[in-house]
Tab-separated table of C-alpha atoms and ligand atoms in Angstrom:
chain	number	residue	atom	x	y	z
A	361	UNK	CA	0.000	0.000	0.000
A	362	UNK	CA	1.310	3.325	-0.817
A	363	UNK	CA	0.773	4.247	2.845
A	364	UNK	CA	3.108	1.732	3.942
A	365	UNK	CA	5.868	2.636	1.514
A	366	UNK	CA	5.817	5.947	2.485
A	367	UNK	CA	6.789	5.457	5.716
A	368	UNK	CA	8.990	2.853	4.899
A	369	UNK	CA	11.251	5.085	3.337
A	370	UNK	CA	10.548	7.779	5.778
A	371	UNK	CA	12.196	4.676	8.311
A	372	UNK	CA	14.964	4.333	5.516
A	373	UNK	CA	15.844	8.321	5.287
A	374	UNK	CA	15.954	8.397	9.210
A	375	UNK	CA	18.009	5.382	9.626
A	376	UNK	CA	20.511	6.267	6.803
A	377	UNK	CA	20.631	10.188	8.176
A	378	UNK	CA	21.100	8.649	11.772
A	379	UNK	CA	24.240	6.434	10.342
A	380	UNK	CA	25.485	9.958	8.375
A	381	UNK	CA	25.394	11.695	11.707
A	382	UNK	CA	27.554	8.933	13.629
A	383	UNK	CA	29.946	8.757	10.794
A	384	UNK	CA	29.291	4.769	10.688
A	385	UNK	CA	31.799	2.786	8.710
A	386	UNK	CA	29.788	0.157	7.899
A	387	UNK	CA	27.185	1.910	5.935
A	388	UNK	CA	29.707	2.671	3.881
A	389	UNK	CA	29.034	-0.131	1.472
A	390	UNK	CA	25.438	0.422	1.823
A	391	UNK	CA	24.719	4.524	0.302
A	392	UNK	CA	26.754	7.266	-0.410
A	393	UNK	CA	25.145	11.077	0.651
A	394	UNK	CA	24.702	13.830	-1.075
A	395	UNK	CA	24.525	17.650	-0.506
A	396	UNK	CA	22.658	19.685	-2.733
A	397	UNK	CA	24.115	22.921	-1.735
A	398	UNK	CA	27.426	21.892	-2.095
A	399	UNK	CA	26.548	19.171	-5.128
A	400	UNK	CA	29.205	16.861	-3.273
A	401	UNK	CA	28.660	13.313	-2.353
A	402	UNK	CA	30.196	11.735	0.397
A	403	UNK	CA	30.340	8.149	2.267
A	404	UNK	CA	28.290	7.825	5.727
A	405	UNK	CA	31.913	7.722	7.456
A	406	UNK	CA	33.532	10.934	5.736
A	407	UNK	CA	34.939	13.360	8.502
A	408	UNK	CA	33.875	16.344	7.138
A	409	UNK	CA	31.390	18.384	8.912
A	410	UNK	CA	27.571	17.785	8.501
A	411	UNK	CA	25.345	19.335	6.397
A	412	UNK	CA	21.590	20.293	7.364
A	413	UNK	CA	19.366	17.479	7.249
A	414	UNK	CA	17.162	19.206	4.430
A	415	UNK	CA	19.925	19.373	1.838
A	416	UNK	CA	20.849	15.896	2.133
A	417	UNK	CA	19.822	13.262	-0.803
A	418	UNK	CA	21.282	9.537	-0.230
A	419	UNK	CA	22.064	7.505	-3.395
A	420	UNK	CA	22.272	3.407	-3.556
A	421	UNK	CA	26.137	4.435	-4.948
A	422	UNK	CA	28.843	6.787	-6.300
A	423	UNK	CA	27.582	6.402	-9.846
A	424	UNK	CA	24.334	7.395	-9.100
A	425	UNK	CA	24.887	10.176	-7.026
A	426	UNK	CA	27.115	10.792	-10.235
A	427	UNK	CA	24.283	10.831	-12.785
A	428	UNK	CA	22.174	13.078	-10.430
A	429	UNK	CA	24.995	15.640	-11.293
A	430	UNK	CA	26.983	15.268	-7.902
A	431	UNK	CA	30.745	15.325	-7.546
A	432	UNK	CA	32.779	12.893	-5.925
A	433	UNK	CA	34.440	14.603	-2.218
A	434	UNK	CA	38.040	14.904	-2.341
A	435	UNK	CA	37.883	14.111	1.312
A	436	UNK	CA	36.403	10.450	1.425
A	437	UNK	CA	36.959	9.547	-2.123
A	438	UNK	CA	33.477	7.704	-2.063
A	439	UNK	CA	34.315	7.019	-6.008
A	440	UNK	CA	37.403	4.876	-5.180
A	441	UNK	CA	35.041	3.201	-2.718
A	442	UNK	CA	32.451	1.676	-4.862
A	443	UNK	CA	34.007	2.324	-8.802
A	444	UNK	CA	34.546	-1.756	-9.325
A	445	UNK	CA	38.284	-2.565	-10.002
A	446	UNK	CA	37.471	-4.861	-12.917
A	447	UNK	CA	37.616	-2.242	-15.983
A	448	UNK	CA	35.292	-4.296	-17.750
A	449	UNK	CA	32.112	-4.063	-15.124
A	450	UNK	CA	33.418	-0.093	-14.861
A	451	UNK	CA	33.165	0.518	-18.434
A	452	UNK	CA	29.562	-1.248	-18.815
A	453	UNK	CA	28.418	0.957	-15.808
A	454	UNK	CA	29.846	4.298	-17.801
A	455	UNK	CA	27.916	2.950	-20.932
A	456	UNK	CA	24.650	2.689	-18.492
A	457	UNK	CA	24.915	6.170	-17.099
A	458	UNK	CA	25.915	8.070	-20.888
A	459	UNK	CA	22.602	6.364	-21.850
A	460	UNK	CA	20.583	7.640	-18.794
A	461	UNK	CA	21.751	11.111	-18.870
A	462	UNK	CA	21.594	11.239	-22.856
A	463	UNK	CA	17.721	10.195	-21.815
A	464	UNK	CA	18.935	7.189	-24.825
A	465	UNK	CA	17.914	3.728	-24.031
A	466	UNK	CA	20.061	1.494	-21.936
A	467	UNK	CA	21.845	-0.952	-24.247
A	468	UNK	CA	20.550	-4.149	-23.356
A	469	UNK	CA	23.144	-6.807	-21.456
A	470	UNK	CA	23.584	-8.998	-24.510
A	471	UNK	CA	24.812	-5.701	-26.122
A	472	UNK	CA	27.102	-4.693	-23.404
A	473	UNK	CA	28.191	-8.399	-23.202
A	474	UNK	CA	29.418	-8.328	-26.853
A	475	UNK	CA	31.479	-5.027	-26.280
A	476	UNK	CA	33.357	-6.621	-23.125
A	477	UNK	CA	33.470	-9.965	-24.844
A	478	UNK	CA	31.883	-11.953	-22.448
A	479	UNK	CA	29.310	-14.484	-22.395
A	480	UNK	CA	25.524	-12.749	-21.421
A	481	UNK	CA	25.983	-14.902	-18.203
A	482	UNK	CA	29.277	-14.209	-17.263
A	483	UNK	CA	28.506	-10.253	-17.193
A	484	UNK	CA	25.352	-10.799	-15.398
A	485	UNK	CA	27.294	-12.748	-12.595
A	486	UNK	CA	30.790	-10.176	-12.523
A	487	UNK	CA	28.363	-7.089	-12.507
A	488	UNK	CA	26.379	-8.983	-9.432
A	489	UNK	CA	29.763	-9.263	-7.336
A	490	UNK	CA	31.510	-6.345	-8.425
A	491	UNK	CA	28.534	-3.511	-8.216
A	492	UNK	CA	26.087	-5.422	-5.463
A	493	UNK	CA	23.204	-5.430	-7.722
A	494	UNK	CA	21.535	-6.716	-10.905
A	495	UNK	CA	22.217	-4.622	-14.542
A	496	UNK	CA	18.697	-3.923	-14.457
A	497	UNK	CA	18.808	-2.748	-10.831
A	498	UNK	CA	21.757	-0.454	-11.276
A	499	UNK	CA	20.059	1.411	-14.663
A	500	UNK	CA	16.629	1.763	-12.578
A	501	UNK	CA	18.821	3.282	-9.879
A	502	UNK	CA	20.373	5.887	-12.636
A	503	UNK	CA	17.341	6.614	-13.941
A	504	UNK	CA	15.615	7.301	-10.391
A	505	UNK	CA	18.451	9.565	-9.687
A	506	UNK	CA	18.363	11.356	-12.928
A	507	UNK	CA	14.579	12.152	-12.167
A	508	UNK	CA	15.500	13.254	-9.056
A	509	UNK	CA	18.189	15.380	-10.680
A	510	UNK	CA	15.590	17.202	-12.851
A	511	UNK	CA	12.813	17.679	-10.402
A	512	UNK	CA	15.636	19.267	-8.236
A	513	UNK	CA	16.531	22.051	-10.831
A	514	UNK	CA	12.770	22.517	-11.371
A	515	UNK	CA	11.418	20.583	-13.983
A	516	UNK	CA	7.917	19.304	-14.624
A	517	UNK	CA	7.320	15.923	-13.303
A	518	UNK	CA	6.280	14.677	-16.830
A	519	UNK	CA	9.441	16.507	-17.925
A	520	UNK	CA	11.596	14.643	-15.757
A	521	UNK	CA	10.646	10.997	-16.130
A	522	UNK	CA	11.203	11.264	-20.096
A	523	UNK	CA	14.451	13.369	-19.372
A	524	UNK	CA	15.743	9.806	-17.775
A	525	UNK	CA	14.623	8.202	-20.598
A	526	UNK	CA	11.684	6.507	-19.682
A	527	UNK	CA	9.009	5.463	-22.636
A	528	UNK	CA	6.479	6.708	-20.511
A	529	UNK	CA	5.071	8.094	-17.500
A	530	UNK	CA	3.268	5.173	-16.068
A	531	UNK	CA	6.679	3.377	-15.708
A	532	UNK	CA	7.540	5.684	-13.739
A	533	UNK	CA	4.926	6.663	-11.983
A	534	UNK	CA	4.222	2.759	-10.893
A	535	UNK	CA	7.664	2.928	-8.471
A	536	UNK	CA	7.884	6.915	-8.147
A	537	UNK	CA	7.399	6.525	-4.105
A	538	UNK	CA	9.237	3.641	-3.432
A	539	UNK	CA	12.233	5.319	-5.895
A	540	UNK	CA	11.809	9.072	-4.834
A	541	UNK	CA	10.910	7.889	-0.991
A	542	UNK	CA	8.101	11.001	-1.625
A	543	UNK	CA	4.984	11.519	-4.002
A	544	UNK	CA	7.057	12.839	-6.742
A	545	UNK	CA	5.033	16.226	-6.274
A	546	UNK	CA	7.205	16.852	-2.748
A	547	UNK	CA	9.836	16.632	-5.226
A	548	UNK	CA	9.741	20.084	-6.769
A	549	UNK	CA	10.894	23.155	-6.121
A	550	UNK	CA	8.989	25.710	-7.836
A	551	UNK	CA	11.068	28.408	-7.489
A	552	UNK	CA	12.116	28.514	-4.521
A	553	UNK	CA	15.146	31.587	-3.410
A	554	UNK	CA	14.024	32.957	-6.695
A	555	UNK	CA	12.464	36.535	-7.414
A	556	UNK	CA	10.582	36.936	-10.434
A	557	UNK	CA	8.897	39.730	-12.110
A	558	UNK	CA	6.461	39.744	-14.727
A	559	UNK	CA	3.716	40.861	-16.951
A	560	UNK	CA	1.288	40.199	-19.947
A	561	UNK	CA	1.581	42.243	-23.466
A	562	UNK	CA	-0.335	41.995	-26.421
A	563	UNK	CA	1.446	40.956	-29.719
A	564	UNK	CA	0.597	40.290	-33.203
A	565	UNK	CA	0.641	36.417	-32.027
A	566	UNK	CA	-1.572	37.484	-29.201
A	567	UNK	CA	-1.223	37.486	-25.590
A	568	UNK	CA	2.246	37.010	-24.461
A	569	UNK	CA	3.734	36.500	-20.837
A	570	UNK	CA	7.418	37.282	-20.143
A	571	UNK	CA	8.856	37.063	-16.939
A	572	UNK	CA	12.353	37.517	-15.265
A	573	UNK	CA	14.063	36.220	-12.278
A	574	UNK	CA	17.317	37.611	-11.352
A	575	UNK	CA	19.495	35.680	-13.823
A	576	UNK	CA	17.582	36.835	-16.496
A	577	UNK	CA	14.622	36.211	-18.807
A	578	UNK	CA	13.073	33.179	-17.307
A	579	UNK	CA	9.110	32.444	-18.907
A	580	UNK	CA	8.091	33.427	-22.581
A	581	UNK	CA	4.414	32.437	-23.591
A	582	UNK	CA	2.005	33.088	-25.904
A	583	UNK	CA	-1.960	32.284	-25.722
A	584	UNK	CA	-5.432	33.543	-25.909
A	585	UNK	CA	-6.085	33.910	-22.288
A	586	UNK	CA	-3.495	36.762	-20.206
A	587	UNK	CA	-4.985	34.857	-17.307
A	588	UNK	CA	-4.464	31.235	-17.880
A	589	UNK	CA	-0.616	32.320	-18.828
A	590	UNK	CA	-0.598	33.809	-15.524
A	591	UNK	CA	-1.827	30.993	-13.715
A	592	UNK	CA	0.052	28.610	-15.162
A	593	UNK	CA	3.348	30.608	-14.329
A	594	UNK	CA	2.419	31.059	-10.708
A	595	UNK	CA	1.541	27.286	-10.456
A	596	UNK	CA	4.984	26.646	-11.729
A	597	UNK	CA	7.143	29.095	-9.659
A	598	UNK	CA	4.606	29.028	-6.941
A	599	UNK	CA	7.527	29.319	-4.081
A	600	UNK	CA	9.210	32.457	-5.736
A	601	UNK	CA	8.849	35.425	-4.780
A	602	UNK	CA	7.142	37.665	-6.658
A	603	UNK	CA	7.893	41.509	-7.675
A	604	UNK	CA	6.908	44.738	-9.349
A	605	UNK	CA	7.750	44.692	-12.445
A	606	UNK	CA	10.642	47.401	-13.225
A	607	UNK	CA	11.562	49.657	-15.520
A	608	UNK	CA	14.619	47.724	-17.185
A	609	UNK	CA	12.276	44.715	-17.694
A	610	UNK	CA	9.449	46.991	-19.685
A	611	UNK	CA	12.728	47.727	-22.266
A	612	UNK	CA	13.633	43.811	-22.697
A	613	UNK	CA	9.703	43.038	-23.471
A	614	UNK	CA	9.519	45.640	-26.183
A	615	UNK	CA	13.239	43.596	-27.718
A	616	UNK	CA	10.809	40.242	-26.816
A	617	UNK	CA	7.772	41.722	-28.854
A	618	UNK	CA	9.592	43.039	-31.860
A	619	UNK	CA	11.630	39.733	-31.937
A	620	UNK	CA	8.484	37.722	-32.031
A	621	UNK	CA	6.874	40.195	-34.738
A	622	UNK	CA	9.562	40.135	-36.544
A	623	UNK	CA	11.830	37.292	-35.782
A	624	UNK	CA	15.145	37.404	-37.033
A	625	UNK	CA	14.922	41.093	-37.657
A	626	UNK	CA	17.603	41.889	-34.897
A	627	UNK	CA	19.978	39.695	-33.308
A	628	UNK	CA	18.758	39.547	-29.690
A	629	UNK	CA	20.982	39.228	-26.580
A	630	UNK	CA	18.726	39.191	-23.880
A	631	UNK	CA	20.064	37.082	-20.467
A	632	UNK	CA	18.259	33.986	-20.499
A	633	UNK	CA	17.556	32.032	-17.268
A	634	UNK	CA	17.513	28.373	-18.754
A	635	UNK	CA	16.532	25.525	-16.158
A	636	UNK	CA	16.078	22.320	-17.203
A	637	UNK	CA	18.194	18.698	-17.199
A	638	UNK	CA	22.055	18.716	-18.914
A	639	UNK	CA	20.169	16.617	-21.838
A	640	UNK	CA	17.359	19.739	-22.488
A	641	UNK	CA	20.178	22.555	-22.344
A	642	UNK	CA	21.852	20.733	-24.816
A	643	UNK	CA	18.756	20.673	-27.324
A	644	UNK	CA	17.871	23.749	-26.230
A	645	UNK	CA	21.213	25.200	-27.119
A	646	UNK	CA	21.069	23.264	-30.429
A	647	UNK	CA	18.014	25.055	-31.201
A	648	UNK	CA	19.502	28.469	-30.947
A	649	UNK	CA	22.095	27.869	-33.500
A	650	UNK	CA	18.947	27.401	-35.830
A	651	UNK	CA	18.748	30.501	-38.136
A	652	UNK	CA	15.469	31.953	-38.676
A	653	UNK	CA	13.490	30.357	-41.776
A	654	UNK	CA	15.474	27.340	-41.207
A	655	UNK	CA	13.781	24.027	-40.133
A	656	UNK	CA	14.907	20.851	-38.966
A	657	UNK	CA	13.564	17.373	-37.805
A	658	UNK	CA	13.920	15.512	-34.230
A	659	UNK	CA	16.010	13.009	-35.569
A	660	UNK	CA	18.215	15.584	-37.701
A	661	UNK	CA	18.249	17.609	-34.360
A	662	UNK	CA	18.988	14.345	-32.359
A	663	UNK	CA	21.802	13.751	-34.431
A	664	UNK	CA	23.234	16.989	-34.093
A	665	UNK	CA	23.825	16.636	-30.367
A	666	UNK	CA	25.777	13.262	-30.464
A	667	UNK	CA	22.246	11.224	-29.467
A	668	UNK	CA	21.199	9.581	-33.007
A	669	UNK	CA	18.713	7.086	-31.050
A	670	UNK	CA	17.251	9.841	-28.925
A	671	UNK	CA	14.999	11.582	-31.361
A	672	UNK	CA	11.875	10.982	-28.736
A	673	UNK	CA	13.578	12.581	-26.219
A	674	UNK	CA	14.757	15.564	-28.254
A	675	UNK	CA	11.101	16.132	-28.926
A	676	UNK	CA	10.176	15.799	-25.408
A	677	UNK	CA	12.625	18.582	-24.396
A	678	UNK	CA	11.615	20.634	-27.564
A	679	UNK	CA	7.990	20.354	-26.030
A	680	UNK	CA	9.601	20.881	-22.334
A	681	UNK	CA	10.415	24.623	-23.478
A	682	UNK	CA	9.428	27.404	-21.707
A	683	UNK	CA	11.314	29.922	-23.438
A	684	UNK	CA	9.175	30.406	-26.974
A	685	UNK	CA	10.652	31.755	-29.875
A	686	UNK	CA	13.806	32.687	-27.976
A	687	UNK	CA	14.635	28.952	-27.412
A	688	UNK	CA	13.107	28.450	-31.331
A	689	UNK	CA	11.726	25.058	-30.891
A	690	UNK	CA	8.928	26.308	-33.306
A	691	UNK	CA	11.698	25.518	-36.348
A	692	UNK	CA	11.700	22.056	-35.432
A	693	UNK	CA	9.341	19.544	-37.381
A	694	UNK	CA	8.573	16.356	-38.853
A	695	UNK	CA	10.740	14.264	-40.984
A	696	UNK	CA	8.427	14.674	-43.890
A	697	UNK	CA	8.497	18.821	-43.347
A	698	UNK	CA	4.762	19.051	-42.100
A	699	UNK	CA	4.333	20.538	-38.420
A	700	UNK	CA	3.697	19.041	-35.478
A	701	UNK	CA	2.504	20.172	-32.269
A	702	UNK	CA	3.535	23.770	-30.509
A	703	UNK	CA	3.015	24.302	-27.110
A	704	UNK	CA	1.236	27.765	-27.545
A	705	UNK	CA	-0.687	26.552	-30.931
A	706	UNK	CA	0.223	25.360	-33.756
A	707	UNK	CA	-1.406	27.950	-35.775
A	708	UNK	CA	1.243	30.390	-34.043
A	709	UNK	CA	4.020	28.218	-35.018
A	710	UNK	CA	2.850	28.331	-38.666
A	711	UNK	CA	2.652	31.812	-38.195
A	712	UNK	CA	6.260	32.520	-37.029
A	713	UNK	CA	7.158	30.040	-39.788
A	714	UNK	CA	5.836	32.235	-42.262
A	715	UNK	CA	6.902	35.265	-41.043
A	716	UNK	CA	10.725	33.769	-41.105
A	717	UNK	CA	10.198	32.920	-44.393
A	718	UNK	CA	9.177	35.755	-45.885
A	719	UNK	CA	12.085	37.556	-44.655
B	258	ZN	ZN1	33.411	13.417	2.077
């Protein structure tokens, strides 16, 4: 019962976080911890001092805490601690967390048993000894880490479980508690030690919300309803704190509108505040060397970033945008040229199609 798992893993966090604060050796072998203010991980035993109890995220091992983005401490070496000896089993568990973070599928273990040259059998048994858990165990652990990762920097749920490569969200979703140790929801942080400011124009493409935090441009969007923009923004950065809009931010929505009217017109080199996983801000950023009037297709795009197989997760983070026209995922499209969906409307995307075009 979900009840029961809860608290289960309530019981695990409190017995692992008890073992962290009496530096105990023998858990050692058992999690490494992590810190998200510092993004070190350490092992239970590491003599460092302690961080608060709120920053602290425990991972089955090093590579894991690894995939969630975490450095290794230079104190306790936790790497050195788990990292198998055998270079074989090391290399297969590199090849696991590339695919995870790419969001690519896992190669299979009869493929990774072909590129170390052993038997299917043999691999399963020297991963077993070497890492303390099945092939299939240790990429489920990657990819529950790399969800955590995402959610973390602020990312949708739906958002994060394709960002680890998941083919959909009811995997996930069937183990999120017993893998997060919390409804995934608890998960988020919505803006949290953030500041935004914002406000709703009207553009040739209709209503468009722009808001800023204090890294830089943060939300574009574009819709029918000034409201529902509004609402949606506030449900997504619900714990930031929210400002009047200055006079330095009315100047960067006039470069927004004019862009958007006439994209391509002017270069634009507005700060951006970009959150998302290391796999979206590398589509993301492979969208902005698109020129304007330009078009290209998932896969072309996937193969552009190094991730040939990955072409449904390069639409997934293409639809994960919040940054419209400025992050132009609107010049991305099917194989055979036609277009497919936009998050604001497709009709706008055809529109700011066009309008490229005819420049
Ligand atoms: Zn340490």
């Amino acid at each position: 019962m979900t009840h029961t798992t809860a608290s289960d893993h309530t019981e695990q966090f409190e017995a692992r976080w008890r073992q962290v604060l009496e530096r105990d050796k023998r858990a050692d072998h058992e999690f490494v911890f992590a810190v998200r203010t510092t993004g070190i991980y350490c092992r239970p035993s590491c003599p460092a001092r302690r961080p608060k109890r709120e920053n602290v995220a425990f991972y089955t091992d090093a590579l894991a805490a690894e995939a969630a983005g975490f450095r290794t401490c230079k104190r306790c070496l936790p790497r050195q601690a788990i990292t198998p000896g055998d270079q074989a089993i090391a290399g297969v568990c590199r090849a696991l967390q590339q695919a995870v973070i790419s969001a690519e599928r896992p190669p299979t273990a009869e493929q990774l048993a072909v590129v170390v040259k052993l038997s299917a059998s043999r691999l399963h048994t020297l991963f077993k000894a070497a890492v303390g858990m099945t092939i299939n165990q240790y990429t489920q652990a990657l990819r529950s880490a790399q969800v955590r990762a995402a959610l973390d920097k602020g990312a949708s749920i739906t958002d994060a479980i394709f960002a680890a490569g998941y083919s959909s969200t009811g995997h996930f979703y069937r183990r999120a508690e017993r893998e997060l140790g919390m409804p995934a929801r608890r998960y988020q942080n919505k803006g949290q030690a953030m500041t935004i400011e914002y406000t709703i124009a009207t553009c040739e493409l209709g209503q468009l919300l722009v808001a800023r935090s204090e890294r830089g441009i943060c939300a574009i969007a574009l819709g029918d309803s000034g409201d529902e923009l509004i609402a949606d923004l506030l449900e997504r950065f619900s714990n930031a704190q929210k400002i009047m809009p200055s006079d330095d931010f009315a100047e960067q929505i006039q470069q927004v509108i004019s862009h958007i009217e006439q994209p391509g017109a002017a270069s634009l080199n507005l700060p951006l505040d970009i959150r998302g996983t290391a796999f979206q801000r590398r589509v993301w950023q492979a969208l902005q060397n698109i020129k304007p009037g330009q078009t290209i297709s998932y896969r072309e795009l996937a193969e552009q970033i190094g991730a040939p197989t990955a072409a449904r997760a390069v639409a997934n983070a293409c639809g994960a945008n919040t940054l419209a026209v400025l992050v132009p995922c609107h010049r991305v499209v099917r194989g055979d040229g036609s277009l497919s969906g936009y998050r604001w409307g497709v009709e706008r995307k055809r529109e700011l199609l066009k309008r490229e075009k005819m420049k």
